[in-house]
CSV table of N, CA, C and O in Angstrom, one decimal:
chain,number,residue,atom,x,y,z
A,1,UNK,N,220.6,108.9,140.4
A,1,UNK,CA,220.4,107.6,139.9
A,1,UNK,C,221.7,106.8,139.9
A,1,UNK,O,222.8,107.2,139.5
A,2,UNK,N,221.5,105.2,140.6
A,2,UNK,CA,223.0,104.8,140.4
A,2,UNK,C,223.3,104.1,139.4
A,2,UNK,O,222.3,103.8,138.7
A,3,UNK,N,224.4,103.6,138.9
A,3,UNK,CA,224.3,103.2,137.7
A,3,UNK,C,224.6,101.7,137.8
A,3,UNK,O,225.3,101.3,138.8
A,4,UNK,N,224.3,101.0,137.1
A,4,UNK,CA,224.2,99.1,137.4
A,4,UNK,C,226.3,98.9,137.9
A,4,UNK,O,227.0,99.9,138.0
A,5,UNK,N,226.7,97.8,138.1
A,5,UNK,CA,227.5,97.6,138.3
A,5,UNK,C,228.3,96.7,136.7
A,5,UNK,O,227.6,96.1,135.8
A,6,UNK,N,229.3,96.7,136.7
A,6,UNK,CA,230.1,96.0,135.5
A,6,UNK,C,230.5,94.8,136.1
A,6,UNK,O,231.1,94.7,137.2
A,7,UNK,N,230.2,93.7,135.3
A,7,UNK,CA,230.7,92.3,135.4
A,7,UNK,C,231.9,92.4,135.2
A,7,UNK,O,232.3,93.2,134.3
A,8,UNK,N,233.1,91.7,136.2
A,8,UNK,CA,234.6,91.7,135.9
A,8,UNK,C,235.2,90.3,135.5
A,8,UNK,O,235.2,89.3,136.2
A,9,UNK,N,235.6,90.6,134.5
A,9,UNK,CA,236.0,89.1,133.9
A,9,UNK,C,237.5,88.5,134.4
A,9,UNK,O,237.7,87.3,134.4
A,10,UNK,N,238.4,89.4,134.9
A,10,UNK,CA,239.2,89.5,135.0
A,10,UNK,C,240.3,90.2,135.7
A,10,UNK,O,241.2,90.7,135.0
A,11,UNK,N,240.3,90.2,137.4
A,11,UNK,CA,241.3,91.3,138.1
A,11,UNK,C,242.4,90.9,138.3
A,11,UNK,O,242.8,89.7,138.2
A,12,UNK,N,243.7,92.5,139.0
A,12,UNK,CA,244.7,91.9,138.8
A,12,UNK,C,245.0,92.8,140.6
A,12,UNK,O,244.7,94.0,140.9
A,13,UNK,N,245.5,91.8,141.3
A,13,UNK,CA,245.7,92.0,142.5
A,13,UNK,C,246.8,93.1,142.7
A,13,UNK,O,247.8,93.0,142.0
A,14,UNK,N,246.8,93.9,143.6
A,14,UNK,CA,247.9,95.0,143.7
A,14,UNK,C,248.9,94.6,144.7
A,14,UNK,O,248.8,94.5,145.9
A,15,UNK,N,250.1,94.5,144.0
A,15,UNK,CA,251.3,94.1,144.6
A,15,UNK,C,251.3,94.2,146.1
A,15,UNK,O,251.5,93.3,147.0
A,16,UNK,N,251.0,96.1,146.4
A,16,UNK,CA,251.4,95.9,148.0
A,16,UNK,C,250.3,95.0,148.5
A,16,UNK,O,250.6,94.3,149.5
A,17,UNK,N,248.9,95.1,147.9
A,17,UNK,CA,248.2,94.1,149.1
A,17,UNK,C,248.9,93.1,149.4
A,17,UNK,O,249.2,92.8,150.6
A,18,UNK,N,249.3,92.2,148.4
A,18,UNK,CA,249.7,90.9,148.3
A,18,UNK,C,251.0,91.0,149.6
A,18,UNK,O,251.2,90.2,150.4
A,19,UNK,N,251.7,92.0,149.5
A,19,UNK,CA,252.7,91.6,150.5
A,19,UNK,C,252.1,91.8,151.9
A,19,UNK,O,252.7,91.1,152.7
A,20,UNK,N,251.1,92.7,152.5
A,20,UNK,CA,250.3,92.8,153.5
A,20,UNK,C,249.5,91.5,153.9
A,20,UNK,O,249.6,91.0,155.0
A,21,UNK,N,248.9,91.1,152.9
A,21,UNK,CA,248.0,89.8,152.9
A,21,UNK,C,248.1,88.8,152.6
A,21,UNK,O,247.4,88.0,153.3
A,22,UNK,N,248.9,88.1,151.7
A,22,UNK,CA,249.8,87.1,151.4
A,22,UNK,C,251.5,86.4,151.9
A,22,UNK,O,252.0,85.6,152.8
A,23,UNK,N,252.0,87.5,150.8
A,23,UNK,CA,253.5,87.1,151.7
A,23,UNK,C,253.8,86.9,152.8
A,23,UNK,O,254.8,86.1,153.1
A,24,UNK,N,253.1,87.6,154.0
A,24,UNK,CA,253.5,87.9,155.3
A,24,UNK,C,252.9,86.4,155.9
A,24,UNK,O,252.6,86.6,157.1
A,25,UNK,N,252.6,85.1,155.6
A,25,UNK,CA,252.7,84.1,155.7
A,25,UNK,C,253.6,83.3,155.2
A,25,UNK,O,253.6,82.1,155.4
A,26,UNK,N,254.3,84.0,154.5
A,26,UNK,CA,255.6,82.8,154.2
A,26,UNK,C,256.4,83.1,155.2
A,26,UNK,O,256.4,84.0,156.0
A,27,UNK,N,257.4,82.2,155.0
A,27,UNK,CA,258.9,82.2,155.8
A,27,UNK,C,260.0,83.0,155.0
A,27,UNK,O,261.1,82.4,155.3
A,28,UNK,N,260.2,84.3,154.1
A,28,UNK,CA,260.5,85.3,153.6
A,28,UNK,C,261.4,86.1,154.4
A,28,UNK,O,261.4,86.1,155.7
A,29,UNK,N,262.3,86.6,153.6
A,29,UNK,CA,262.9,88.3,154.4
A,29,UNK,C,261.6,89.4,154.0
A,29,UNK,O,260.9,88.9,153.1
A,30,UNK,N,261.1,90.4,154.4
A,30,UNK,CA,260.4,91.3,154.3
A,30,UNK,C,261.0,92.0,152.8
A,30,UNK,O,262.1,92.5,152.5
A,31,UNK,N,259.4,91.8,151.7
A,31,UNK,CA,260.1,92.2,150.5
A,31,UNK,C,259.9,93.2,150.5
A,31,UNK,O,259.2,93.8,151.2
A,32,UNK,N,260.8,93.6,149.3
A,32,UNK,CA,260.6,95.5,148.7
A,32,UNK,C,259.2,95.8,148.4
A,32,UNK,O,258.4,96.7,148.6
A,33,UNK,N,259.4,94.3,147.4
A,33,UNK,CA,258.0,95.3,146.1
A,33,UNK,C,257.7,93.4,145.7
A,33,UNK,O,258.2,92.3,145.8
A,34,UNK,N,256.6,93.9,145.4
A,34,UNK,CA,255.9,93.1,144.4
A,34,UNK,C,255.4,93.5,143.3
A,34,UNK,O,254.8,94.6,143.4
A,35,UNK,N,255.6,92.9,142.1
A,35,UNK,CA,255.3,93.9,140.7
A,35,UNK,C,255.0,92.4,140.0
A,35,UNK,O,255.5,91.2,140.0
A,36,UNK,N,253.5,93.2,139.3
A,36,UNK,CA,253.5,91.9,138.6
A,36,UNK,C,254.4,91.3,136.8
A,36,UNK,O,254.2,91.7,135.7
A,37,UNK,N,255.0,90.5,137.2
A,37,UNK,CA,255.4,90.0,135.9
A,37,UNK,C,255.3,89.3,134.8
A,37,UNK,O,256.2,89.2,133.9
A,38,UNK,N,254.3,88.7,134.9
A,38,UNK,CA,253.4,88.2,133.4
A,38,UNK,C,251.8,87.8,134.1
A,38,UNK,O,251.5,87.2,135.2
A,39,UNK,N,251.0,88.2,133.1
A,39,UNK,CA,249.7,88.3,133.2
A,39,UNK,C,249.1,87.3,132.4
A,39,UNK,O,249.2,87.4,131.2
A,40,UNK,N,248.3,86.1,133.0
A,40,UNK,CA,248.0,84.7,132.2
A,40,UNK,C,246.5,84.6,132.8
A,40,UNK,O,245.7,85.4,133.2
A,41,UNK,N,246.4,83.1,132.6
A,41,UNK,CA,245.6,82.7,133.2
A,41,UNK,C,245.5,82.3,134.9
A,41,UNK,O,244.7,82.2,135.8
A,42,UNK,N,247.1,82.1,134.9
A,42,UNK,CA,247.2,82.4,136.4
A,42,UNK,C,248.6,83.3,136.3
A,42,UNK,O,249.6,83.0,135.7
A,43,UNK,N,248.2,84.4,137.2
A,43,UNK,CA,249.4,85.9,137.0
A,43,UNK,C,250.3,85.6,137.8
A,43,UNK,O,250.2,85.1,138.9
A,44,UNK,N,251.6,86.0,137.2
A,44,UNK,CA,253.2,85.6,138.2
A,44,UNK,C,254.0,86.8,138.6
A,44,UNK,O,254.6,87.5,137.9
A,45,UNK,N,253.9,86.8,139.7
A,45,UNK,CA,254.2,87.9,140.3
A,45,UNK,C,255.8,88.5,140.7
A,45,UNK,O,255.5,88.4,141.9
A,46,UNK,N,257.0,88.9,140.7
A,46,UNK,CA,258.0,89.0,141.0
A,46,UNK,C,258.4,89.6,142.3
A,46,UNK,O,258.6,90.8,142.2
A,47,UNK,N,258.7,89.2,143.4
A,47,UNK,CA,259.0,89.7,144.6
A,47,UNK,C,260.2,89.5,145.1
A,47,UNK,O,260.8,88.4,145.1
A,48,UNK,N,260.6,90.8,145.6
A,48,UNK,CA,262.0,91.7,145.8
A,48,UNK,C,262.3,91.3,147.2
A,48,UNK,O,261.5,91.1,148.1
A,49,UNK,N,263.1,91.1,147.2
A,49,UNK,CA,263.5,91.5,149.2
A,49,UNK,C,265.5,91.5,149.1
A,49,UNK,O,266.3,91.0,148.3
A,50,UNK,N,265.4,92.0,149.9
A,50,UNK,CA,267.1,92.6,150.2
A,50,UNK,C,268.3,91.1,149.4
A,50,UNK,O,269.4,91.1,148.8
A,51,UNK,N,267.4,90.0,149.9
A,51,UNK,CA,268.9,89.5,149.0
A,51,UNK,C,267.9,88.3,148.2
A,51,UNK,O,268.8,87.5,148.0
A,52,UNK,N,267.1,87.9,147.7
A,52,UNK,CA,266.8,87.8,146.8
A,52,UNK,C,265.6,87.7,146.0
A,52,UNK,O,264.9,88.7,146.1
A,53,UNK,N,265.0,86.9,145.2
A,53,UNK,CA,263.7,87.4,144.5
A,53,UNK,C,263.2,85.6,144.5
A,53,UNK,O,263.7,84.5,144.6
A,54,UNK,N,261.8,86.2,144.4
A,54,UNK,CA,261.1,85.4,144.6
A,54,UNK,C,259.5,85.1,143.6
A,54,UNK,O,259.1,86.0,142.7
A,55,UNK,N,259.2,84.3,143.8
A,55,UNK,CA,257.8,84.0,142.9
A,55,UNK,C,256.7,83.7,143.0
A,55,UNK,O,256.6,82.6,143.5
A,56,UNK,N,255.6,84.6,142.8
A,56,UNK,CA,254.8,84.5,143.4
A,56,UNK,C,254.0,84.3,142.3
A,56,UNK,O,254.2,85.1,141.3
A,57,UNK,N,252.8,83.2,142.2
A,57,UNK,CA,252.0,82.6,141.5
A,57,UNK,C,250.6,83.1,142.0
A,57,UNK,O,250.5,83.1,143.2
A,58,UNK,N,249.6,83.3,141.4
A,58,UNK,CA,248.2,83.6,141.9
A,58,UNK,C,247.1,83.1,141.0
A,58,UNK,O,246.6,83.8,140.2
A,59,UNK,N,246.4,81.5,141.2
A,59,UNK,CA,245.7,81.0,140.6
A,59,UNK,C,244.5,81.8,140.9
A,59,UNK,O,244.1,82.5,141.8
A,60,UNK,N,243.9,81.2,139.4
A,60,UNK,CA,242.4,81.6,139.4
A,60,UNK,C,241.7,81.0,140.6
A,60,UNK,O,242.3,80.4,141.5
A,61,UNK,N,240.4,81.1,140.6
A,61,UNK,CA,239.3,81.0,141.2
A,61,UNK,C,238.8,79.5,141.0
A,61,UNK,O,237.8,79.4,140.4
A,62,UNK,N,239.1,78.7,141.3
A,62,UNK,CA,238.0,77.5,141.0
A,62,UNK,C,238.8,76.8,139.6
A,62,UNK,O,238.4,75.9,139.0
């Protein structure tokens, strides 16, 4: 038997995707890491790369 699925009110995107799927459209040095650094209504992300750091913002939906 499967079991229903759970309504998600709220996800939080995983750093490396974001640098596979996101960053890699900016004009960037190739970052280390993405980690997220404050969790809101729209989450701000911290990204690393060899000489410096950067910010990454990820609005909600609509």
């Amino acid at each position: 038997m499967t079991q229903p699925a759970i309504a998600v009110i709220h996800s939080i995107p995983d750093g490396a995707a974001l640098i596979t799927t996101v960053l890699c459209e900016y004009s960037i040095p190739k970052p280390h890491s993405c980690k997220l650094y404050k969790r809101g209504l729209n989450d701000t992300y911290l990204v690393t790369t060899e000489r410096e750091n950067y910010i990454l913002r990820v609005y909600r939906r609509g």
